């Protein structure tokens, strides 16, 4: 089971801080479970794993089977919470070079992501790769109005229609959106696309265990039942308010205590390249949940040991507003042994016969020691392995900790009002109908240089 080790952070938190934080955490726990928190309309994620397992995932699995039969490649179109969870899970569970593997080894379509930027270069490059393949699209947007996925969908849909005709394209488009609202829902109804619903009470960054994540993951052969079962284990185990039994609450409390001491940046570190997108998912979860009302810990991430050779210097000796959370996979999916080669003097014979995972883990321990000596408190989240079940636990652990952490901070962890600011400016500048007043004001400002 996922766990938290505070060996390299304990000097930064006094016993009386723990004692004083416990009642606040208990209060936040009670209010969260009774729906008495700001953003109470978005608490559907709390029991999502158990409820989804209970209601079943037959629809998702049958659509996934269809996609596998129809497609050499699946393109998932979405951004933010409608993208990061699926990609994080895909990279966590599937091999790094999945798309390059032969079809019979992959056992599912190639998987690509679009609609998470506005770059014509990247989108054209994707179209080039898709050429000649049988393609399905899964467009995901809760609001159904987000510009990036809407633009990518328009281009990809036209491309698909040009390749296979309107009728065949219709069968290859899967829509995941709100049950009733939004331009995407309207389009899906008009065109007769197969549609999956994102529950009203689950916000984007908490939605990976809804069809948002489950459909594309099932399509590429991720065991979504195991993913949900792992999350359900965490849902059950982390339902107690006591620190000693709840590592997610200890994590939330430590973050809060460190923040009060000026540790305003958290660095999420990992030692597996396949966790890179998981770190992106985590950054969105914490950044959007906590960064508001001029408060919040800035979430950043590093991939070790790679970044020890770039950001390591800063973390060791730079400005001391950092703390580090290491997500460590206890048992790697595979291992390699360093061969013996005494004839060649590369200075590595002392490691002959050692598993590479041991070298990697030794680097982790050495780095935690060094960084904590450098006054960077180090938190260690241990995940048993890289299975779907462990990932489910990890998703739930961080979601729950994030909610409690946001409540301790005194913000609404379930809204993201700040995301709208750039959109208003962009719509005004793009000439979207209804934004004429803002457009005039912005053009005036740009001319005046302010
Ligand atoms: O967490 C969130 O709510 C956001 O990141 C959204 O997921 C993101 O903006 C995409 O929104 P939508 O799903 O409405 O296209």
XYZ file of C-alpha atoms and ligand atoms in Angstrom:
465
model
C 0.000 0.000 0.000
C 1.135 3.550 -0.700
C 2.899 5.145 2.256
C 4.630 8.313 3.418
C 8.020 8.425 5.106
C 9.080 11.659 6.800
C 12.536 10.608 7.964
C 14.175 13.418 5.982
C 11.633 16.077 6.943
C 10.988 15.432 10.627
C 13.467 18.053 11.847
C 11.341 20.712 10.168
C 8.126 19.872 12.018
C 7.889 19.982 15.795
C 5.697 17.591 17.793
C 3.460 20.447 18.883
C 2.828 21.342 15.242
C 1.527 17.831 14.628
C -0.657 18.071 17.719
C -2.071 21.394 16.662
C -2.658 20.404 13.069
C -4.554 17.207 13.954
C -7.833 18.929 15.001
C -7.778 21.129 11.892
C -7.328 18.053 9.717
C -10.123 16.250 11.553
C -12.393 19.228 11.013
C -11.514 19.406 7.307
C -12.096 15.644 7.021
C -15.527 15.901 8.653
C -16.580 18.869 6.522
C -15.319 17.182 3.359
C -17.246 13.991 4.040
C -20.371 15.913 5.055
C -20.211 18.141 1.983
C -19.785 21.298 4.065
C -16.861 22.807 2.180
C -16.514 25.443 -0.504
C -16.946 23.692 -3.844
C -19.227 21.069 -2.276
C -20.838 20.472 -5.686
C -17.596 18.841 -6.829
C -17.098 16.042 -4.324
C -18.108 13.166 -6.594
C -14.485 11.958 -6.739
C -14.530 10.903 -3.062
C -16.521 7.722 -3.678
C -15.926 7.492 -7.404
C -13.789 4.311 -7.298
C -16.268 2.245 -5.264
C -19.304 3.643 -7.063
C -17.840 3.078 -10.518
C -16.897 -0.482 -9.634
C -20.388 -1.037 -8.308
C -22.185 0.392 -11.339
C -19.770 -1.380 -13.681
C -17.651 -0.352 -16.616
C -19.278 -2.549 -19.262
C -20.053 0.384 -21.608
C -16.514 1.627 -21.470
C -15.072 -1.819 -22.075
C -17.372 -2.442 -25.029
C -16.440 0.903 -26.640
C -12.788 0.144 -25.966
C -13.195 -3.190 -27.770
C -14.798 -1.387 -30.717
C -11.905 1.070 -30.876
C -9.394 -1.780 -30.790
C -11.172 -3.428 -33.697
C -11.568 -0.201 -35.674
C -8.236 1.519 -35.193
C -4.499 1.311 -35.621
C -4.267 4.615 -33.774
C -6.431 6.414 -31.234
C -6.121 10.175 -30.857
C -7.270 11.579 -27.526
C -8.195 15.236 -27.855
C -8.357 17.215 -24.605
C -6.486 19.574 -22.305
C -5.881 20.013 -18.569
C -8.020 17.671 -16.525
C -9.442 16.242 -19.741
C -6.004 15.051 -20.797
C -3.340 14.776 -18.109
C -4.740 11.850 -16.122
C -5.120 9.591 -19.144
C -1.654 10.436 -20.395
C -0.120 10.043 -16.940
C -1.684 6.592 -16.570
C -0.757 5.572 -20.108
C 2.901 6.449 -19.542
C 2.906 4.948 -16.041
C 1.517 1.573 -17.120
C 2.609 1.119 -20.733
C 6.209 0.901 -21.977
C 7.943 4.111 -23.063
C 8.137 3.016 -26.716
C 4.630 1.560 -26.809
C 3.693 3.226 -30.107
C 6.796 1.832 -31.791
C 6.091 -1.761 -30.764
C 4.621 -4.184 -33.354
C 0.806 -4.291 -33.213
C 0.729 -7.869 -31.902
C 3.032 -6.954 -29.008
C 1.130 -3.739 -28.205
C -2.232 -5.501 -28.241
C -4.054 -2.198 -28.793
C -3.972 0.863 -31.032
C -1.151 3.381 -30.954
C -2.125 6.279 -28.698
C -1.600 9.967 -29.444
C -2.685 13.143 -27.681
C -3.898 16.330 -29.340
C -5.807 19.441 -28.355
C -3.469 20.223 -25.467
C -1.810 23.159 -27.302
C -2.423 25.468 -30.247
C 0.713 24.663 -32.230
C 0.157 24.074 -35.963
C 3.600 22.463 -36.123
C 2.789 19.785 -33.556
C -0.670 19.121 -34.992
C 0.657 18.796 -38.546
C 3.337 16.415 -37.304
C 0.635 14.279 -35.736
C -1.358 14.275 -38.984
C 1.783 13.125 -40.796
C 2.170 10.179 -38.395
C -1.518 9.235 -38.762
C -1.344 9.108 -42.555
C -2.308 5.655 -43.837
C -3.497 4.397 -40.442
C -7.026 3.520 -39.373
C -7.773 6.235 -36.835
C -10.343 6.760 -34.069
C -10.837 10.032 -32.206
C -11.860 10.429 -28.568
C -12.604 14.095 -27.951
C -12.897 14.990 -24.265
C -14.164 18.265 -22.839
C -16.422 18.737 -19.845
C -17.478 22.250 -20.769
C -17.513 21.330 -24.444
C -16.287 24.817 -25.254
C -12.540 24.777 -24.540
C -10.680 26.339 -27.456
C -7.635 24.060 -27.727
C -9.500 20.737 -28.030
C -12.287 22.324 -30.089
C -9.759 23.622 -32.636
C -7.872 20.310 -32.787
C -11.125 18.356 -33.086
C -12.315 20.519 -35.964
C -9.062 19.885 -37.862
C -8.808 16.171 -37.023
C -12.479 15.511 -37.745
C -12.180 17.120 -41.179
C -9.013 15.101 -41.805
C -10.761 11.881 -40.775
C -13.816 12.653 -42.914
C -11.529 13.298 -45.879
C -9.823 9.957 -45.305
C -12.824 7.679 -44.773
C -15.955 9.702 -45.567
C -18.482 11.305 -43.246
C -20.379 8.104 -42.438
C -17.362 6.020 -41.506
C -15.858 8.947 -39.555
C -19.058 9.136 -37.531
C -18.475 5.567 -36.308
C -14.904 6.353 -35.327
C -15.552 9.407 -33.185
C -16.146 9.011 -29.437
C -17.148 11.991 -27.346
C -16.680 12.380 -23.587
C -18.463 15.433 -22.236
C -21.180 16.839 -19.997
C -24.509 15.035 -19.924
C -26.413 18.050 -21.305
C -24.424 21.248 -21.714
C -21.913 22.599 -24.188
C -21.240 22.874 -27.897
C -19.587 19.453 -27.989
C -22.635 17.709 -26.537
C -24.843 19.466 -29.089
C -22.543 18.445 -31.940
C -22.362 14.849 -30.668
C -26.163 14.635 -30.529
C -26.560 16.126 -34.006
C -23.936 13.834 -35.534
C -24.863 10.730 -33.554
C -21.420 10.174 -32.046
C -21.106 7.604 -29.275
C -21.010 9.650 -26.083
C -19.720 9.163 -22.542
C -20.732 11.360 -19.650
C -18.437 13.197 -17.221
C -20.373 13.350 -13.930
C -21.528 16.840 -12.931
C -19.931 16.552 -9.507
C -16.417 15.657 -10.671
C -14.135 18.519 -11.715
C -11.630 18.174 -14.553
C -8.501 17.560 -12.486
C -10.299 14.920 -10.397
C -11.765 13.134 -13.423
C -9.170 10.519 -14.386
C -11.275 7.685 -12.955
C -14.332 8.676 -15.035
C -14.661 7.899 -18.774
C -12.230 10.808 -19.291
C -9.380 8.499 -18.341
C -10.996 5.093 -18.394
C -12.068 4.947 -22.059
C -8.718 5.716 -23.719
C -6.885 3.652 -21.119
C -9.131 0.636 -21.684
C -8.683 1.056 -25.442
C -4.922 0.554 -25.127
C -5.346 -2.412 -22.806
C -4.822 -0.829 -19.400
C -6.655 -2.906 -16.787
C -9.155 -0.260 -15.679
C -10.824 -2.556 -13.153
C -7.497 -3.022 -11.384
C -6.952 0.739 -11.540
C -10.331 1.351 -9.892
C -9.793 -1.421 -7.351
C -6.500 0.143 -6.299
C -8.211 3.514 -5.961
C -11.014 1.886 -3.962
C -8.498 0.357 -1.541
C -7.152 3.857 -0.967
C -10.697 5.266 -0.681
C -11.342 2.770 2.126
C -7.995 2.955 3.864
C -7.778 6.760 3.767
C -11.254 7.324 5.167
C -9.966 7.810 8.720
C -9.032 11.270 10.049
C -6.174 10.097 12.301
C -2.674 10.964 11.191
C -1.205 7.658 12.284
C -3.562 5.753 9.976
C -3.773 8.212 7.121
C -0.613 9.022 5.161
C -2.534 11.325 2.806
C -3.498 13.531 5.746
C 0.056 13.487 7.095
C 1.220 14.634 3.678
C -1.381 17.443 3.611
C -0.416 18.530 7.131
C 3.333 18.512 6.464
C 2.839 20.610 3.339
C 0.859 23.101 5.382
C 3.467 23.255 8.156
C 6.294 23.725 5.643
C 4.377 26.407 3.739
C 4.005 28.400 6.938
C 7.808 28.303 7.270
C 8.345 29.831 3.850
C 8.647 26.613 1.879
C 6.505 27.934 -0.944
C 7.706 25.645 -3.743
C 7.242 21.879 -3.764
C 9.370 19.824 -6.110
C 7.870 16.470 -7.034
C 10.736 14.115 -7.833
C 10.764 10.616 -9.291
C 13.355 8.182 -10.558
C 11.379 6.600 -13.392
C 11.072 8.468 -16.719
C 7.622 6.907 -17.089
C 6.359 9.078 -14.200
C 7.021 12.337 -16.065
C 3.378 12.796 -17.054
C 2.221 11.691 -13.637
C 4.151 14.685 -12.294
C 2.337 16.910 -14.826
C -1.005 15.544 -13.603
C 0.055 16.242 -10.000
C 1.138 19.791 -10.878
C -2.248 20.587 -12.371
C -4.048 19.027 -9.403
C -2.163 21.062 -6.819
C -1.627 24.200 -8.881
C -5.282 24.655 -9.804
C -6.564 23.552 -6.425
C -4.352 25.709 -4.202
C -2.982 28.600 -6.216
C -5.600 31.265 -5.514
C -6.406 34.155 -3.202
C -2.694 35.098 -3.489
C -1.751 31.882 -1.662
C -0.538 28.387 -2.398
C 2.529 26.213 -2.782
C 3.977 26.398 -6.289
C 4.105 22.811 -7.668
C 7.094 21.935 -9.808
C 8.686 18.664 -10.829
C 11.982 17.015 -11.656
C 12.875 13.701 -13.276
C 15.869 12.128 -11.548
C 18.575 11.274 -12.009
C 18.373 13.264 -15.287
C 17.636 16.589 -13.601
C 20.318 16.134 -10.951
C 22.570 17.211 -13.814
C 20.556 20.363 -14.524
C 18.355 21.492 -11.622
C 20.265 19.580 -8.942
C 22.611 22.499 -8.276
C 19.695 24.861 -7.579
C 17.917 22.377 -5.364
C 21.089 21.720 -3.364
C 22.228 25.309 -2.886
C 19.791 27.814 -4.390
C 17.112 29.925 -2.729
C 15.799 28.011 0.286
C 12.054 28.112 -0.283
C 11.876 24.493 -1.485
C 10.754 21.176 -0.200
C 10.832 17.957 -2.147
C 8.384 15.071 -2.425
C 9.869 11.924 -3.896
C 7.463 9.444 -5.459
C 9.363 6.193 -5.357
C 8.368 2.942 -7.028
C 9.481 0.237 -4.618
C 9.636 -2.677 -7.038
C 10.561 -1.820 -10.629
C 8.661 -3.554 -13.417
C 11.879 -5.024 -14.804
C 15.528 -4.994 -13.829
C 18.949 -5.218 -15.418
C 22.193 -6.455 -13.948
C 25.484 -4.710 -14.581
C 27.740 -7.206 -16.327
C 31.254 -7.979 -15.156
C 33.987 -6.806 -17.528
C 37.346 -6.762 -15.734
C 39.278 -6.410 -19.002
C 37.948 -2.882 -19.559
C 38.947 -0.208 -17.077
C 35.830 1.977 -17.032
C 35.939 2.290 -13.243
C 32.694 0.368 -12.826
C 33.851 -3.160 -11.954
C 32.912 -2.545 -8.302
C 29.285 -2.547 -9.494
C 29.517 -5.803 -11.465
C 26.581 -8.065 -10.664
C 24.565 -5.256 -9.089
C 20.976 -4.680 -10.255
C 20.484 -1.309 -11.959
C 17.431 -0.740 -9.739
C 19.766 -0.866 -6.716
C 22.009 1.782 -8.280
C 18.938 3.927 -9.007
C 17.638 3.519 -5.478
C 21.046 4.289 -4.027
C 21.036 7.522 -6.040
C 17.646 8.277 -4.491
C 18.871 7.753 -0.919
C 22.065 9.739 -1.589
C 20.051 12.607 -3.051
C 17.538 12.683 -0.229
C 20.393 12.844 2.275
C 22.181 15.587 0.334
C 19.067 17.682 -0.219
C 17.883 17.408 3.360
C 21.402 18.368 4.522
C 20.993 21.333 2.168
C 17.856 22.393 4.119
C 15.380 21.007 1.593
C 12.917 18.926 3.653
C 12.370 15.629 1.877
C 9.121 13.682 1.870
C 9.061 10.144 0.524
C 5.898 8.655 -0.951
C 6.470 4.955 -1.542
C 4.370 3.183 -4.155
C 4.648 -0.641 -4.181
C 5.043 -1.058 -7.951
C 3.986 0.311 -11.328
C 0.822 -1.765 -11.631
C -2.596 -0.326 -12.398
C -3.699 -1.020 -8.815
C -0.802 0.934 -7.356
C -1.478 3.801 -9.733
C -5.125 3.849 -8.636
C -3.970 4.153 -5.021
C -1.566 6.917 -5.957
C -4.175 8.939 -7.834
C -6.559 8.722 -4.904
C -3.868 9.456 -2.306
C -2.872 12.716 -4.000
C -6.470 13.766 -4.766
C -7.530 13.346 -1.153
C -4.404 14.994 0.223
C -4.939 17.893 -2.174
C -8.491 18.476 -0.987
C -7.452 18.499 2.687
C -4.380 20.585 1.958
C -6.499 23.193 0.147
C -8.971 23.300 3.019
C -6.132 23.756 5.542
C -4.911 26.614 3.384
C -8.356 28.195 3.496
C -9.106 28.097 -0.225
C -11.756 26.396 -2.333
C -9.779 23.429 -3.723
C -12.394 22.626 -6.340
C -12.654 25.787 -8.446
C -10.235 27.441 -10.878
C -11.484 30.996 -11.442
C -8.054 32.204 -12.545
C -8.059 29.986 -15.635
C -10.669 32.284 -17.204
C -8.546 35.460 -17.285
C -6.437 34.583 -20.313
C -9.445 33.112 -22.103
C -11.366 36.405 -22.012
C -8.365 38.239 -23.479
C -7.812 35.548 -26.102
C -11.467 35.428 -27.172
C -11.495 39.223 -27.415
C -8.337 39.254 -29.524
C -9.514 36.360 -31.705
C -12.721 38.296 -32.451
C -15.172 35.872 -30.802
C -18.706 37.289 -31.027
C -19.790 38.764 -27.681
C -16.302 40.003 -26.740
C -16.335 43.296 -28.703
C -16.108 45.573 -25.633
C -13.137 43.687 -24.218
C -11.519 43.691 -27.642
C -11.709 47.493 -27.914
C -10.355 47.892 -24.392
C -7.463 45.481 -24.988
C -6.553 47.009 -28.345
C -6.525 50.408 -26.679
C -4.199 49.104 -23.964
C -1.874 47.442 -26.456
C -1.635 50.650 -28.512
C -0.961 52.712 -25.410
C 1.648 50.189 -24.310
C 0.058 49.394 -20.917
O -9.330 20.965 -14.027
C -9.983 21.645 -14.790
O -11.165 21.921 -14.561
C -9.395 22.184 -16.073
O -8.042 21.893 -16.195
C -10.116 21.572 -17.251
O -10.028 20.185 -17.174
C -9.531 22.064 -18.575
O -9.568 23.455 -18.639
C -10.319 21.478 -19.742
O -11.661 21.804 -19.604
P -12.767 21.058 -20.414
O -12.799 19.661 -20.003
O -14.031 21.798 -20.083
O -12.404 21.203 -21.877
